[in-house]
CSV table of C-alpha atoms in Angstrom, one decimal:
chain,number,residue,atom,x,y,z
V,103,MET,CA,78.0,151.5,86.7
V,104,LEU,CA,79.6,154.4,84.9
V,105,ASN,CA,83.0,153.6,83.6
V,106,PRO,CA,85.3,156.0,81.6
V,107,VAL,CA,86.5,154.8,78.2
V,108,VAL,CA,88.7,156.4,75.6
V,109,PRO,CA,88.1,155.9,71.8
V,110,GLU,CA,91.2,155.0,69.8
V,111,SER,CA,91.1,158.2,67.6
V,112,SER,CA,89.5,160.7,69.9
V,113,ALA,CA,90.9,162.5,73.0
V,114,PRO,CA,87.8,163.4,75.0
V,115,PRO,CA,86.7,160.8,77.5
V,116,LEU,CA,83.6,158.8,77.0
V,117,PHE,CA,81.3,157.2,79.6
V,118,CYS,CA,80.1,153.6,79.5
V,119,ARG,CA,77.4,151.7,81.3
V,120,GLY,CA,78.2,148.0,81.1
V,121,ALA,CA,81.4,146.2,80.2
V,122,PRO,CA,84.2,148.4,78.6
V,123,LEU,CA,84.9,147.8,75.0
V,124,CYS,CA,87.1,144.8,74.3
V,125,SER,CA,89.9,144.5,71.8
V,126,ALA,CA,87.9,142.6,69.2
V,127,PRO,CA,87.3,144.5,65.9
V,128,ARG,CA,84.2,146.7,65.9
V,129,LEU,CA,81.7,147.2,63.1
V,130,ALA,CA,79.2,150.1,63.0
V,131,VAL,CA,75.9,149.0,61.4
V,132,VAL,CA,73.5,151.9,60.7
V,133,GLY,CA,70.6,152.9,58.5
V,134,SER,CA,67.3,154.6,58.0
V,135,ARG,CA,64.6,154.6,60.7
V,136,VAL,CA,61.8,154.3,58.1
V,137,SER,CA,63.1,151.9,55.5
V,138,ARG,CA,61.4,148.5,55.2
V,139,VAL,CA,64.4,146.9,53.5
V,140,GLY,CA,67.0,148.1,55.9
V,141,PRO,CA,66.2,146.5,59.2
V,142,PRO,CA,66.2,142.9,58.0
V,143,VAL,CA,69.5,143.6,56.3
V,144,ALA,CA,70.9,145.2,59.4
V,145,PHE,CA,69.8,142.2,61.5
V,146,ALA,CA,71.4,139.7,59.1
V,147,PHE,CA,74.6,141.7,58.7
V,148,ALA,CA,75.0,142.2,62.4
V,149,ALA,CA,74.4,138.5,63.2
V,150,HIS,CA,76.9,137.3,60.6
V,151,ALA,CA,79.5,139.9,61.7
V,152,ALA,CA,79.1,138.9,65.4
V,153,ARG,CA,79.5,135.2,64.5
V,154,ALA,CA,82.7,136.2,62.7
V,155,GLY,CA,84.0,137.8,65.9
V,156,TRP,CA,83.1,141.4,65.4
V,157,VAL,CA,81.6,143.6,68.1
V,158,VAL,CA,78.6,145.4,66.5
V,159,GLY,CA,77.8,149.0,67.4
V,160,SER,CA,74.9,151.3,66.4
V,161,GLY,CA,72.8,154.2,67.8
V,162,LEU,CA,69.9,152.4,69.4
V,163,ALA,CA,67.3,154.3,67.3
V,164,SER,CA,64.3,152.6,65.8
V,165,GLY,CA,64.7,150.9,62.4
V,166,CYS,CA,68.1,149.7,61.3
V,167,ASP,CA,69.9,150.6,64.6
V,168,VAL,CA,67.6,148.4,66.7
V,169,ALA,CA,67.7,145.6,64.2
V,170,ALA,CA,71.5,145.6,64.2
V,171,HIS,CA,71.6,145.4,68.0
V,172,ARG,CA,69.1,142.6,68.0
V,173,GLY,CA,70.8,140.7,65.3
V,174,CYS,CA,74.0,140.7,67.2
V,175,LEU,CA,72.4,139.7,70.5
V,176,ALA,CA,70.4,136.9,68.7
V,177,VAL,CA,73.7,135.0,68.1
V,178,GLU,CA,75.1,135.8,71.6
V,179,GLY,CA,77.4,138.5,70.2
V,180,ARG,CA,78.7,141.7,71.9
V,181,THR,CA,77.1,145.0,71.0
V,182,PHE,CA,77.5,148.6,72.0
V,183,ALA,CA,75.2,151.6,71.6
V,184,VAL,CA,76.4,155.2,71.3
V,185,LEU,CA,73.8,157.6,72.8
V,186,PRO,CA,73.0,161.3,72.2
V,187,CYS,CA,72.5,161.8,75.9
V,188,GLY,CA,73.9,160.6,79.2
V,189,VAL,CA,73.9,156.8,79.7
V,190,ASP,CA,71.3,157.2,82.5
V,191,GLN,CA,68.8,158.8,80.1
V,192,VAL,CA,66.2,157.1,78.0
V,193,GLY,CA,67.6,158.6,74.7
V,194,PRO,CA,66.3,157.3,71.4
V,195,ALA,CA,65.7,153.8,72.5
V,196,PRO,CA,62.3,152.5,71.4
V,197,SER,CA,62.6,149.6,73.8
V,198,HIS,CA,63.6,149.9,77.5
V,199,SER,CA,64.2,146.1,77.6
V,200,LEU,CA,66.6,146.2,74.7
V,201,ARG,CA,68.5,149.1,76.2
V,202,ASN,CA,68.8,147.2,79.5
V,203,THR,CA,69.9,144.1,77.7
V,204,ILE,CA,72.7,146.0,75.9
V,205,ALA,CA,73.8,147.4,79.2
V,206,ARG,CA,74.1,143.8,80.6
V,207,ARG,CA,75.6,142.1,77.6
V,208,GLY,CA,77.5,144.9,76.0
V,209,CYS,CA,77.6,148.6,76.8
V,210,LEU,CA,76.0,151.9,76.5
V,211,ILE,CA,78.4,154.7,75.5
V,212,SER,CA,78.1,158.5,75.6
V,213,GLU,CA,80.4,161.5,75.4
V,214,TYR,CA,78.0,163.3,77.8
V,215,PRO,CA,77.8,162.9,81.6
V,216,ASN,CA,74.8,161.5,83.5
V,217,GLY,CA,71.8,163.8,83.4
V,218,THR,CA,72.4,165.2,79.9
V,219,PRO,CA,69.2,165.0,77.9
V,220,PRO,CA,69.1,164.1,74.2
V,221,SER,CA,69.0,167.0,71.7
V,222,LYS,CA,69.0,167.3,67.9
V,223,HIS,CA,72.7,168.4,67.5
V,224,ARG,CA,73.8,165.5,69.8
V,225,PHE,CA,72.4,162.9,67.4
V,226,VAL,CA,74.9,164.1,64.8
V,227,ALA,CA,77.8,164.2,67.2
V,228,ARG,CA,76.8,160.7,68.4
V,229,ASN,CA,77.4,159.4,64.9
V,230,GLY,CA,80.9,160.8,64.9
V,231,VAL,CA,81.7,159.0,68.1
V,232,LEU,CA,80.2,155.7,66.8
V,233,VAL,CA,82.6,156.0,63.8
V,234,SER,CA,85.6,156.8,65.9
V,235,LEU,CA,85.0,153.6,67.9
V,236,SER,CA,84.7,151.4,64.8
V,237,GLN,CA,87.1,149.8,62.4
V,238,ALA,CA,84.5,149.6,59.6
V,239,VAL,CA,81.0,151.1,58.9
V,240,VAL,CA,78.1,149.5,57.0
V,241,VAL,CA,75.1,151.6,55.9
V,242,CYS,CA,72.1,149.3,55.3
V,243,ALA,CA,69.7,152.0,54.0
V,244,ALA,CA,69.9,155.7,53.5
V,245,ASP,CA,68.2,158.5,51.8
V,246,ILE,CA,70.3,161.4,50.4
V,247,ALA,CA,69.2,163.7,53.2
V,248,GLY,CA,68.9,161.0,55.9
V,249,GLY,CA,70.7,160.9,59.2
V,250,SER,CA,72.8,157.9,58.2
V,251,MET,CA,74.6,160.1,55.7
V,252,HIS,CA,76.1,161.9,58.6
V,253,THR,CA,77.6,158.7,59.8
V,254,ALA,CA,78.9,157.9,56.3
V,255,ARG,CA,80.5,161.4,56.0
V,256,PHE,CA,82.3,160.9,59.4
V,257,ALA,CA,83.6,157.5,58.1
V,258,LEU,CA,84.9,159.2,54.9
V,259,LYS,CA,86.5,162.0,56.8
V,260,GLN,CA,88.1,159.6,59.3
V,261,ASN,CA,89.2,157.2,56.6
V,262,VAL,CA,87.2,154.3,58.2
V,263,PRO,CA,86.3,151.6,55.6
V,264,LEU,CA,82.8,152.2,54.4
V,265,ALA,CA,80.3,149.8,52.7
V,266,CYS,CA,76.7,150.1,51.8
V,267,TYR,CA,73.9,147.6,51.0
V,268,LEU,CA,72.7,148.0,47.5
V,269,PRO,CA,69.1,146.7,47.0
V,270,ALA,CA,67.9,146.6,43.4
V,271,ARG,CA,65.4,149.4,44.1
V,272,GLY,CA,63.2,150.9,46.7
V,273,ALA,CA,63.3,153.5,49.5
V,274,GLY,CA,66.6,153.8,51.2
V,275,SER,CA,68.7,152.9,48.2
V,276,ALA,CA,69.4,156.5,46.9
V,277,GLY,CA,71.9,157.4,49.7
V,278,CYS,CA,73.7,154.1,49.5
V,279,ARG,CA,74.0,154.3,45.7
V,280,HIS,CA,75.3,157.9,46.0
V,281,LEU,CA,78.0,156.8,48.5
V,282,VAL,CA,79.1,153.9,46.2
V,283,GLU,CA,79.1,155.8,43.0
V,284,SER,CA,80.4,159.2,44.2
V,285,HIS,CA,82.5,158.4,47.2
V,286,GLY,CA,84.0,155.0,46.6
V,287,ALA,CA,82.0,153.0,49.3
V,288,VAL,CA,82.0,149.3,48.7
V,289,GLY,CA,78.6,147.9,47.6
V,290,LEU,CA,77.4,144.7,49.3
V,291,ALA,CA,74.5,142.5,48.2
V,292,ASN,CA,74.4,139.9,50.9
V,293,PRO,CA,76.0,138.7,54.2
V,294,ARG,CA,78.6,136.6,52.3
V,295,GLU,CA,80.0,139.7,50.6
V,296,LEU,CA,79.9,141.5,54.0
V,297,LEU,CA,82.2,138.8,55.5
V,298,GLU,CA,84.5,138.8,52.6
V,299,TRP,CA,84.8,142.6,52.9
V,300,LEU,CA,85.4,142.4,56.7
V,301,ALA,CA,88.1,139.9,56.1
V,302,ALA,CA,89.8,142.3,53.7
V,303,VAL,CA,89.5,145.1,56.1
V,304,GLN,CA,91.1,143.0,58.8
V,305,GLY,CA,93.8,141.9,56.4
V,306,ALA,CA,94.6,145.5,55.5
V,307,ARG,CA,95.0,146.5,59.2
V,308,SER,CA,97.3,143.6,60.1
């Protein structure tokens, strides 16, 4: 079923396959497709956020995105995926079964009508939509030139609270460190710190 939805901070209509977004707070969990460190962090962060009542969104791409969706679903949480194509298209999903599960237990969202294929420029636009639908954004792994940096820039531009996982070292840490050191993102080391930060975000909004 294709349902129109409207993001809080954006005028253009969006299209949803699944249940419309609920009023619960929404957290975007994103990160690199190639990092080894990022996906386990994304899974854990999403699972803890879902248990705390947050709806978790991501982009359904391989790596951190898929891990975030699966972490949320593993604890019976609600998740949504923003696509760079129509919700009837395959898009970036590496797993058809996961895509179908999200459609049943959450929703697939796109700013493009049915029949629109994915394309490179739509991936960047997709990240902006994900941020506009979220009250907070967490980057679990990012290289300086990685796609997750687009999501972070949208968060900074839209004044959406931004946090990054800071591993001691390794691939995927450079972008996160840059966001913390140069742009004021909050550094997080573990799920406990994530929950403390999310509580502060909610407190600031109330």
